[in-house]
Coordinates of C-alpha atoms and ligand atoms in Angstrom, one line a residue:
X1 CA -17.0 40.0 6.4
X2 CA -13.6 38.4 6.2
X3 CA -13.7 34.7 5.2
X4 CA -12.4 31.9 7.4
X5 CA -10.4 29.0 6.1
X6 CA -12.2 25.7 6.1
X7 CA -9.3 24.0 8.0
X8 CA -9.8 26.5 10.7
X9 CA -13.6 26.1 10.9
X10 CA -13.4 22.4 11.1
X11 CA -10.9 22.6 14.0
X12 CA -12.6 25.3 15.9
X13 CA -15.7 23.4 16.8
X14 CA -17.3 26.7 17.8
X15 CA -21.0 26.5 17.0
X16 CA -23.6 29.1 16.4
X17 CA -21.3 31.9 15.2
X18 CA -21.7 33.7 11.9
X19 CA -19.0 32.9 9.4
X20 CA -18.1 33.5 5.8
X21 CA -16.4 30.7 3.7
X22 CA -15.1 30.9 0.2
X23 CA -14.2 27.9 -1.9
X24 CA -15.0 25.7 -4.9
X25 CA -17.9 23.3 -5.1
X26 CA -17.0 19.6 -5.0
X27 CA -20.5 18.3 -5.2
X28 CA -24.1 19.4 -4.8
X29 CA -27.0 17.2 -4.0
X30 CA -30.6 18.1 -3.1
X31 CA -33.5 16.7 -1.4
X32 CA -36.9 18.3 -0.7
X33 CA -36.5 22.0 0.0
X34 CA -32.7 21.7 0.9
X35 CA -29.4 21.6 -1.0
X36 CA -26.3 20.2 0.4
X37 CA -23.0 21.5 -1.0
X38 CA -19.6 20.1 -0.2
X39 CA -17.2 23.1 -0.4
X40 CA -13.4 23.0 -0.4
X41 CA -10.8 25.8 -0.3
X42 CA -7.6 23.8 -0.4
X43 CA -6.7 24.5 3.2
X44 CA -7.5 20.9 4.2
X45 CA -8.5 17.6 2.6
X46 CA -11.9 17.9 4.2
X47 CA -14.8 19.8 2.7
X48 CA -17.3 21.8 4.7
X49 CA -20.9 21.0 4.3
X50 CA -23.2 23.9 3.3
X51 CA -26.8 23.5 4.0
X52 CA -29.1 25.7 2.0
X53 CA -32.7 26.0 2.8
X54 CA -34.3 26.6 -0.6
X55 CA -37.7 27.6 0.8
X56 CA -36.2 30.6 2.6
X57 CA -33.3 31.4 0.2
X58 CA -35.0 30.5 -3.0
X59 CA -34.2 27.8 -5.6
X60 CA -32.2 30.2 -7.7
X61 CA -29.4 30.9 -5.2
X62 CA -27.7 27.6 -5.9
X63 CA -28.9 27.0 -9.4
X64 CA -25.4 27.7 -10.7
X65 CA -23.5 26.2 -7.9
X66 CA -22.2 23.3 -10.0
X67 CA -19.1 21.3 -9.4
X68 CA -16.1 23.6 -9.8
X69 CA -18.0 26.9 -9.3
X70 CA -16.6 29.3 -6.7
X71 CA -18.9 30.4 -3.9
X72 CA -18.9 32.8 -1.1
X73 CA -21.2 31.6 1.7
X74 CA -22.3 33.4 4.8
X75 CA -24.1 31.5 7.5
X76 CA -24.2 30.0 10.9
X77 CA -21.6 27.5 11.9
X78 CA -23.6 24.8 13.7
X79 CA -23.0 21.3 15.0
X80 CA -23.9 19.0 12.2
X81 CA -26.9 16.7 12.4
X82 CA -25.6 14.4 9.7
X83 CA -22.8 11.9 10.1
X84 CA -19.4 12.4 8.5
X85 CA -18.7 16.0 9.8
X86 CA -18.8 17.7 13.2
X87 CA -19.9 21.1 12.0
X88 CA -21.6 22.5 9.0
X89 CA -22.7 26.0 7.7
X90 CA -26.4 26.8 7.6
X91 CA -26.4 29.3 4.8
X92 CA -28.0 32.7 5.1
X93 CA -26.5 34.0 1.8
X94 CA -24.9 32.2 -1.1
X95 CA -23.1 34.2 -3.8
X96 CA -21.7 32.5 -6.9
X97 CA -18.4 34.3 -7.5
X98 CA -17.5 32.2 -10.5
X99 CA -19.7 29.8 -12.5
X100 CA -18.4 26.5 -13.9
X101 CA -20.7 25.4 -16.7
X102 CA -21.1 21.7 -16.3
X103 CA -21.4 21.2 -20.1
X104 CA -17.8 22.7 -20.5
X105 CA -15.9 22.3 -17.3
X106 CA -13.6 19.3 -17.8
X107 CA -13.6 18.1 -14.1
X108 CA -16.6 16.0 -13.1
X109 CA -17.5 14.7 -9.7
X110 CA -16.0 11.2 -10.5
X111 CA -12.6 9.6 -10.7
X112 CA -10.5 10.8 -13.6
X113 CA -7.4 9.1 -15.0
X114 CA -4.0 10.5 -14.2
X115 CA -3.4 11.2 -17.9
X116 CA -6.6 13.2 -18.1
X117 CA -5.6 15.2 -15.1
X118 CA -2.2 15.9 -16.5
X119 CA -3.9 17.3 -19.6
X120 CA -5.9 19.5 -17.3
X121 CA -3.2 20.6 -15.0
X122 CA -4.8 24.0 -14.6
X123 CA -7.6 22.3 -12.7
X124 CA -6.0 19.3 -11.2
X125 CA -5.1 21.0 -7.9
X126 CA -8.9 21.1 -7.2
X127 CA -9.0 17.3 -6.9
X128 CA -8.5 15.6 -3.6
X129 CA -5.4 13.7 -4.7
X130 CA -3.6 16.7 -6.1
X131 CA -4.4 19.1 -3.3
X132 CA -3.1 16.5 -0.9
X133 CA 0.1 16.0 -2.9
X134 CA 0.6 19.8 -3.0
X135 CA 0.0 20.2 0.7
X136 CA 2.6 17.5 1.4
X137 CA 5.0 19.0 -1.1
X138 CA 4.8 22.3 0.8
X139 CA 5.2 20.5 4.2
X140 CA 8.3 18.6 3.1
X141 CA 9.9 21.8 1.7
X142 CA 9.3 23.5 5.0
X143 CA 10.7 20.5 6.9
X144 CA 13.8 20.5 4.8
X145 CA 14.5 24.2 5.5
X146 CA 13.8 23.6 9.2
X147 CA 16.1 20.6 9.4
X148 CA 19.0 22.4 8.0
X149 CA 18.4 25.7 9.7
X150 CA 18.2 24.0 13.1
X151 CA 21.5 22.3 12.4
X152 CA 23.2 25.6 11.5
X153 CA 23.4 25.1 7.8
X154 CA 23.0 28.2 5.5
X155 CA 20.7 28.2 2.5
X156 CA 22.9 29.1 -0.5
X157 CA 21.3 30.2 -3.7
X158 CA 23.2 28.5 -6.5
X159 CA 22.7 30.0 -10.0
X160 CA 20.3 28.6 -12.5
X161 CA 22.3 29.8 -15.5
X162 CA 25.8 28.4 -15.6
X163 CA 28.8 27.8 -17.9
X164 CA 29.8 24.5 -16.4
X165 CA 28.3 21.0 -16.6
X166 CA 28.5 19.8 -13.0
X167 CA 27.8 16.1 -13.7
X168 CA 29.8 16.1 -16.9
X169 CA 27.1 14.1 -18.6
X170 CA 26.3 16.7 -21.3
X171 CA 22.6 16.7 -20.7
X172 CA 22.1 20.4 -20.7
X173 CA 19.6 22.9 -22.0
X174 CA 21.4 25.8 -23.8
X175 CA 20.6 29.3 -22.8
X176 CA 21.2 31.8 -25.6
X177 CA 19.9 35.0 -27.1
X178 CA 21.6 34.4 -30.4
X179 CA 19.4 34.3 -33.5
X180 CA 18.6 30.6 -34.0
X181 CA 18.1 31.2 -37.8
X182 CA 21.3 33.0 -38.3
X183 CA 23.8 32.7 -35.5
X184 CA 27.3 34.3 -35.7
X185 CA 30.0 31.8 -36.7
X186 CA 33.6 31.7 -35.7
X187 CA 36.5 30.8 -38.0
X188 CA 35.8 27.0 -37.5
X189 CA 32.2 27.6 -38.8
X190 CA 30.9 26.8 -35.3
X191 CA 28.5 29.1 -33.4
X192 CA 30.4 31.9 -31.9
X193 CA 29.2 32.1 -28.4
X194 CA 31.6 34.9 -27.5
X195 CA 29.0 37.1 -29.2
X196 CA 26.2 35.6 -27.0
X197 CA 24.6 37.4 -24.0
X198 CA 27.1 36.3 -21.5
X199 CA 30.1 36.3 -23.8
X200 CA 30.3 32.5 -23.6
X201 CA 28.1 29.4 -24.0
X202 CA 25.7 28.9 -21.1
X203 CA 23.1 26.5 -20.0
X204 CA 20.5 25.7 -17.3
X205 CA 22.2 24.1 -14.4
X206 CA 22.1 20.3 -13.8
X207 CA 23.2 20.7 -10.2
X208 CA 24.1 23.4 -7.7
X209 CA 26.9 21.3 -6.2
X210 CA 30.0 23.0 -7.6
X211 CA 28.8 26.4 -6.4
X212 CA 27.7 24.7 -3.2
X213 CA 31.3 23.7 -2.6
X214 CA 32.3 27.4 -2.8
X215 CA 29.9 28.0 0.0
X216 CA 31.1 25.1 2.2
X217 CA 34.7 26.2 1.8
X218 CA 33.8 29.4 3.6
X219 CA 30.6 28.9 5.6
X220 CA 31.1 25.4 6.8
X221 CA 27.7 23.8 6.1
X222 CA 25.4 24.9 3.4
X223 CA 22.5 23.6 1.3
X224 CA 21.0 24.5 -2.0
X225 CA 17.4 23.9 -2.8
X226 CA 16.3 24.9 -6.3
X227 CA 15.3 23.8 -9.7
X228 CA 17.7 21.8 -11.8
X229 CA 17.4 20.8 -15.5
X230 CA 18.3 17.7 -17.5
X231 CA 17.9 17.3 -21.1
X232 CA 18.1 13.5 -20.9
X233 CA 15.4 12.0 -23.1
X234 CA 14.2 9.5 -20.5
X235 CA 10.4 9.2 -20.8
X236 CA 10.1 7.3 -17.5
X237 CA 7.9 7.6 -14.4
X238 CA 11.0 8.7 -12.4
X239 CA 12.5 11.4 -14.6
X240 CA 11.7 15.0 -15.2
X241 CA 13.4 17.5 -17.4
X242 CA 12.9 20.1 -14.6
X243 CA 13.1 18.9 -11.0
X244 CA 14.0 20.3 -7.7
X245 CA 17.1 19.2 -5.9
X246 CA 18.3 19.7 -2.3
X247 CA 22.1 19.7 -2.1
X248 CA 23.8 20.0 1.2
X249 CA 27.6 20.4 1.2
X250 CA 29.6 20.1 4.4
X251 CA 33.2 21.0 5.2
X252 CA 35.2 18.4 7.2
X253 CA 32.7 15.6 6.5
X254 CA 34.0 12.2 5.4
X255 CA 31.8 9.8 3.5
X256 CA 30.6 8.1 6.7
X257 CA 29.4 11.4 8.1
X258 CA 27.7 12.1 4.8
X259 CA 25.8 8.8 4.9
X260 CA 24.7 9.4 8.5
X261 CA 23.5 12.9 7.7
X262 CA 21.5 11.7 4.7
X263 CA 19.7 9.1 6.8
X264 CA 19.0 11.5 9.6
X265 CA 17.7 14.0 7.1
X266 CA 15.3 11.7 5.3
X267 CA 14.0 10.3 8.5
X268 CA 13.4 13.8 9.9
X269 CA 11.4 15.0 7.0
X270 CA 9.3 11.9 6.8
X271 CA 8.6 12.0 10.5
X272 CA 7.6 15.7 10.0
X273 CA 5.0 14.6 7.4
X274 CA 3.7 11.8 9.6
X275 CA 3.2 14.2 12.5
X276 CA 1.8 17.2 10.6
X277 CA -0.2 15.8 7.8
X278 CA -2.1 12.8 9.3
X279 CA -5.3 13.4 7.4
X280 CA -3.7 13.8 4.0
X281 CA -1.5 10.7 4.6
X282 CA -4.6 8.7 5.7
X283 CA -6.3 9.6 2.4
X284 CA -3.2 8.6 0.4
X285 CA -2.8 5.4 2.4
X286 CA -6.4 4.4 1.5
X287 CA -5.9 5.5 -2.1
X288 CA -2.8 3.3 -2.5
X289 CA -4.4 0.3 -0.8
X290 CA -7.2 0.5 -3.4
X291 CA -4.7 0.7 -6.2
X292 CA -2.6 -2.2 -4.7
X293 CA -5.7 -4.4 -4.4
X294 CA -6.1 -4.3 -8.2
X295 CA -2.6 -5.7 -8.7
X296 CA -1.6 -9.3 -8.9
X297 CA -0.8 -10.8 -5.5
X298 CA 2.9 -11.2 -6.2
X299 CA 3.2 -7.5 -7.3
X300 CA 1.5 -6.1 -4.3
X301 CA 3.5 -4.2 -1.7
X302 CA 3.6 -5.9 1.6
X303 CA 3.2 -2.7 3.6
X304 CA 0.7 0.1 3.5
X305 CA 1.8 3.6 2.9
X306 CA 1.9 4.9 6.5
X307 CA 3.4 1.6 7.6
X308 CA 6.1 2.0 5.1
X309 CA 6.9 5.5 6.2
X310 CA 7.0 4.5 9.8
X311 CA 9.3 1.6 9.0
X312 CA 11.8 4.0 7.3
X313 CA 11.7 6.4 10.2
X314 CA 12.3 3.7 12.8
X315 CA 15.0 1.6 11.1
X316 CA 18.6 2.2 10.1
X317 CA 19.2 2.0 6.4
X318 CA 21.2 -1.0 5.1
X319 CA 24.8 -0.1 4.2
X320 CA 26.6 -2.1 1.6
X321 CA 29.6 -1.5 -0.7
X322 CA 29.2 -1.7 -4.4
X323 CA 31.4 -4.7 -4.5
X324 CA 29.2 -6.5 -1.9
X325 CA 26.1 -5.6 -3.9
X326 CA 27.6 -7.2 -7.0
X327 CA 28.2 -10.4 -5.0
X328 CA 24.6 -10.4 -3.7
X329 CA 23.3 -10.0 -7.3
X330 CA 25.6 -12.7 -8.6
X331 CA 24.5 -15.2 -6.0
X332 CA 20.8 -14.4 -6.3
X333 CA 18.4 -17.0 -7.8
X334 CA 17.1 -14.2 -9.9
X335 CA 20.4 -13.9 -11.7
X336 CA 21.0 -17.7 -11.8
X337 CA 17.6 -18.2 -13.5
X338 CA 18.4 -15.4 -16.0
X339 CA 15.6 -13.3 -14.8
X340 CA 17.3 -9.9 -15.1
X341 CA 16.7 -8.3 -18.4
X342 CA 20.3 -7.2 -18.2
X343 CA 21.7 -10.5 -16.7
X344 CA 25.4 -10.1 -17.4
X345 CA 26.4 -8.9 -14.0
X346 CA 30.0 -8.0 -13.4
X347 CA 32.1 -5.7 -11.3
X348 CA 32.5 -2.3 -13.0
X349 CA 29.0 -2.2 -14.6
X350 CA 26.6 0.6 -13.9
X351 CA 23.7 -0.9 -12.0
X352 CA 20.5 -0.9 -13.9
X353 CA 17.3 0.1 -12.1
X354 CA 16.1 -3.5 -12.1
X355 CA 19.3 -4.4 -10.1
X356 CA 18.8 -1.6 -7.7
X357 CA 15.1 -2.5 -7.2
X358 CA 16.1 -6.2 -6.7
X359 CA 18.4 -5.1 -3.9
X360 CA 15.9 -2.9 -2.1
X361 CA 12.6 -4.6 -2.8
X362 CA 13.5 -8.3 -2.9
X363 CA 16.8 -8.8 -1.0
X364 CA 16.8 -6.2 1.8
X365 CA 13.3 -4.8 1.8
X366 CA 14.4 -1.5 3.2
X367 CA 16.3 1.6 2.0
X368 CA 19.9 0.7 1.0
X369 CA 23.0 2.9 1.0
X370 CA 25.5 1.7 -1.6
X371 CA 29.0 3.1 -1.4
X372 CA 32.5 2.9 -2.9
X373 CA 31.6 2.7 -6.6
X374 CA 33.9 2.0 -9.5
X375 CA 35.5 5.3 -10.5
X376 CA 34.7 4.9 -14.2
X377 CA 31.0 5.1 -13.7
X378 CA 30.9 8.1 -11.4
X379 CA 31.5 11.8 -11.6
X380 CA 34.9 13.5 -11.9
X381 CA 34.8 15.2 -8.6
X382 CA 34.5 12.2 -6.3
X383 CA 37.3 11.4 -3.9
X384 CA 39.5 8.5 -5.0
X385 CA 39.8 5.6 -2.5
X386 CA 43.3 4.9 -1.3
X387 CA 42.8 1.5 0.3
X388 CA 41.3 -0.2 -2.7
X389 CA 40.8 -3.9 -3.1
X390 CA 43.5 -5.1 -5.4
X391 CA 42.9 -4.0 -9.0
X392 CA 39.7 -2.2 -8.2
X393 CA 39.6 1.5 -8.5
X394 CA 36.8 3.0 -6.5
X395 CA 35.6 6.5 -5.4
X396 CA 33.9 7.5 -2.2
X397 CA 30.5 7.7 -3.7
X398 CA 27.2 6.8 -2.2
X399 CA 23.7 6.3 -3.6
X400 CA 20.6 5.8 -1.5
X401 CA 18.1 3.5 -3.0
X402 CA 14.4 3.3 -2.0
X403 CA 11.8 0.7 -2.5
X404 CA 9.5 1.6 -5.4
X405 CA 11.6 4.6 -6.3
X406 CA 15.2 3.5 -7.0
X407 CA 17.8 6.2 -6.5
X408 CA 16.6 8.9 -4.2
X409 CA 20.0 10.4 -3.3
X410 CA 23.4 10.6 -5.0
X411 CA 26.4 12.0 -3.2
X412 CA 30.1 11.5 -2.3
X413 CA 33.1 12.8 -0.5
X414 CA 34.8 15.2 -2.8
X415 CA 38.4 15.0 -4.1
X416 CA 40.2 17.7 -2.2
X417 CA 43.7 17.1 -3.7
X418 CA 44.5 19.7 -6.4
X419 CA 46.9 17.3 -8.2
X420 CA 44.5 14.4 -8.3
X421 CA 41.5 16.4 -9.4
X422 CA 43.5 18.2 -12.1
X423 CA 44.6 14.8 -13.4
X424 CA 41.0 13.5 -13.7
X425 CA 39.9 16.7 -15.4
X426 CA 42.7 16.5 -17.8
X427 CA 42.3 12.7 -18.5
X428 CA 38.5 13.2 -19.1
X429 CA 39.3 16.2 -21.4
X430 CA 37.0 18.4 -19.4
X431 CA 37.0 22.2 -20.1
X432 CA 39.5 23.8 -17.8
X433 CA 38.3 27.3 -18.8
X434 CA 34.9 26.7 -17.1
X435 CA 36.3 24.8 -14.1
X436 CA 39.3 27.0 -13.1
X437 CA 37.5 28.3 -10.0
X438 CA 36.5 24.8 -8.9
X439 CA 40.1 23.8 -9.0
X440 CA 41.2 26.9 -7.2
X441 CA 39.2 25.7 -4.2
X442 CA 41.7 22.9 -4.0
X443 CA 44.7 25.2 -4.4
X444 CA 43.7 27.7 -1.6
X445 CA 42.5 26.4 1.7
X446 CA 41.3 23.0 0.6
X447 CA 39.7 20.7 3.1
X448 CA 38.0 17.3 3.2
X449 CA 34.3 17.8 2.4
X450 CA 31.3 15.9 1.3
X451 CA 27.7 16.4 0.1
X452 CA 24.8 14.8 -1.6
X453 CA 21.7 15.6 -3.8
X454 CA 18.2 14.6 -2.9
X455 CA 15.7 14.5 -5.8
X456 CA 12.8 16.4 -4.2
X457 CA 10.1 14.8 -6.4
X458 CA 11.4 11.3 -5.8
X459 CA 11.0 12.0 -2.0
X460 CA 7.5 13.2 -2.6
X461 CA 6.7 10.1 -4.6
X462 CA 7.8 7.9 -1.7
X463 CA 5.9 9.9 0.9
X464 CA 2.7 10.1 -1.1
X465 CA 2.8 6.7 -2.8
X466 CA 2.2 8.4 -6.2
X467 CA 3.4 6.1 -9.0
X468 CA 4.5 8.8 -11.5
X469 CA 6.8 11.7 -10.9
X470 CA 4.7 13.8 -13.2
X471 CA 2.0 13.8 -10.6
X472 CA 4.0 15.2 -7.7
X473 CA 5.1 18.5 -9.3
X474 CA 2.5 21.2 -10.2
X475 CA 3.7 21.8 -13.7
X476 CA 5.8 18.8 -15.0
X477 CA 8.3 19.2 -17.7
X478 CA 9.2 16.2 -19.8
X479 CA 9.9 15.4 -23.4
X480 CA 7.3 17.0 -25.6
X481 CA 5.4 18.6 -22.7
X482 CA 5.7 22.2 -21.4
X483 CA 2.1 23.3 -21.4
X484 CA 0.9 25.4 -18.4
Ligands
4AD1 O1 22.8 11.6 -8.7 P1 22.7 13.0 -9.2 O2 22.9 13.2 -10.7 O3 23.7 13.8 -8.3 C1 24.1 15.1 -8.5 O4 23.5 15.9 -9.2 C2 25.1 15.5 -7.5 N1 25.7 16.8 -8.0 C3 24.5 15.7 -6.1 C4 25.5 16.1 -5.1 O5 26.3 15.3 -4.7 N2 25.4 17.3 -4.6 O6 21.3 13.5 -8.8 C5 20.9 13.6 -7.5 C6 19.4 13.1 -7.3 C7 19.2 11.7 -7.8 O7 19.5 10.8 -6.8 C8 17.7 11.7 -8.0 O8 17.0 11.6 -6.8 C9 17.5 13.1 -8.6 O9 18.6 13.9 -8.1 N3 17.4 13.1 -10.0 C10 16.3 13.3 -10.7 N4 15.0 13.5 -10.3 C11 14.1 13.7 -11.3 N5 14.3 13.7 -12.6 C12 15.6 13.5 -13.1 N6 15.8 13.6 -14.4 C13 16.6 13.3 -12.1 N7 18.0 13.1 -12.2 C14 18.4 13.0 -10.9
MG2 MG1 23.1 9.7 -9.4

């Protein structure tokens, strides 16, 4: 008999039919002559209750049905007599497909710490919290594709191995097949990458943007959605060495269009989660409320998870130029009382995450789009502003900051002038030999265009309320960790 997914059984409400379910045991408890098993197959946050009559089926049939064991259960789907579930399965046959020896299985029917679960990432999707996060991760990915597809954007597959450093920050993982012990050297005694697999030095991409621009300059509107890699040694709750990024790139968009699209995009995918994953979000909402209740009053978030998501969906983001943000920070009591760790606030500085968090969490209490940043702290490809405030050189950049997360999106209008871009590339001593094609886009058929990058895991953190980015990706990669 073909098995039916638990999500389907719980929705069907059809009673007195014979069904087969397969899944993993969450808990088993017994009373006189009956065993009650909570079984889950990942299709929903909810378990299905299996009722086993031990007098008819024998004590032995559930002897090995410990937490974590995999079962195939055939039985009758009946209206439940107990509270807490509408239907349950009255078992006629229980087969243990895979045992889980309770003396050895690391997962027990109790709350485990996040650190413990990371060390047991091969089993953590079996917990309620992680299966919920994984379902939402899937749902958000689907919503992202749907949003762009419905708008006429094309999904462009940018390469994972590249010869260029899109962000120019030098935080790349090298890709090579040269012998690490004994690499060929050139006449300057440096590694001779011309003898490497690709005939040049290559690395894992930090961003698909530059190739995305090739797509936009032919297809109009495109987006990339793939893994990106950064070898920055930041051991924080918001950084991964391997994370997924969504990078739309649009021909004929100015910065204002870019900001409007980014807001519409985020609101769309969050609304999709609210509409399609209510049970998972309810579970996460309660989970977060419990966590918050253990914090000091002044550190507690004022809104619950679902309330926060609704707020973001229903309200415009606050827009503010970088220069205005500096003024807000300078006139804040927080600054005047010397409360920022980095309290020397001045125009031209790169905002620290404490400053960003102050703006979104204390000052505006909502998502904030900061734009027109000083050119010296931003990437080479950003469009230079022409109507600058006197003495202030800015580029048409935008960052979107979220409460509890910090930077969720980074983007800009791109410099479309060949001469201006060439000057920046030359001034910054960037390698022309790996950027020639990027400059060519400005030489032949150039056009105003813009785009942005959304960090997928940071979005999932916001939607799920999970505090650590390592807990929203199935197999996190961070310094000193690449198990699983
Ligand atoms: O601001 P970033 O570096 O922008 C770019 O890469 C541009 N090429 C995007 C574009 O315009 N097409 O990165 C974009 C976003 C950040 O806002 C952040 O959400 C996320 O990517 N991000 C990270 N997420 C997890 N771990 C890291 N180490 C991240 N670095 C950036
Ligand atoms: Mg950025």
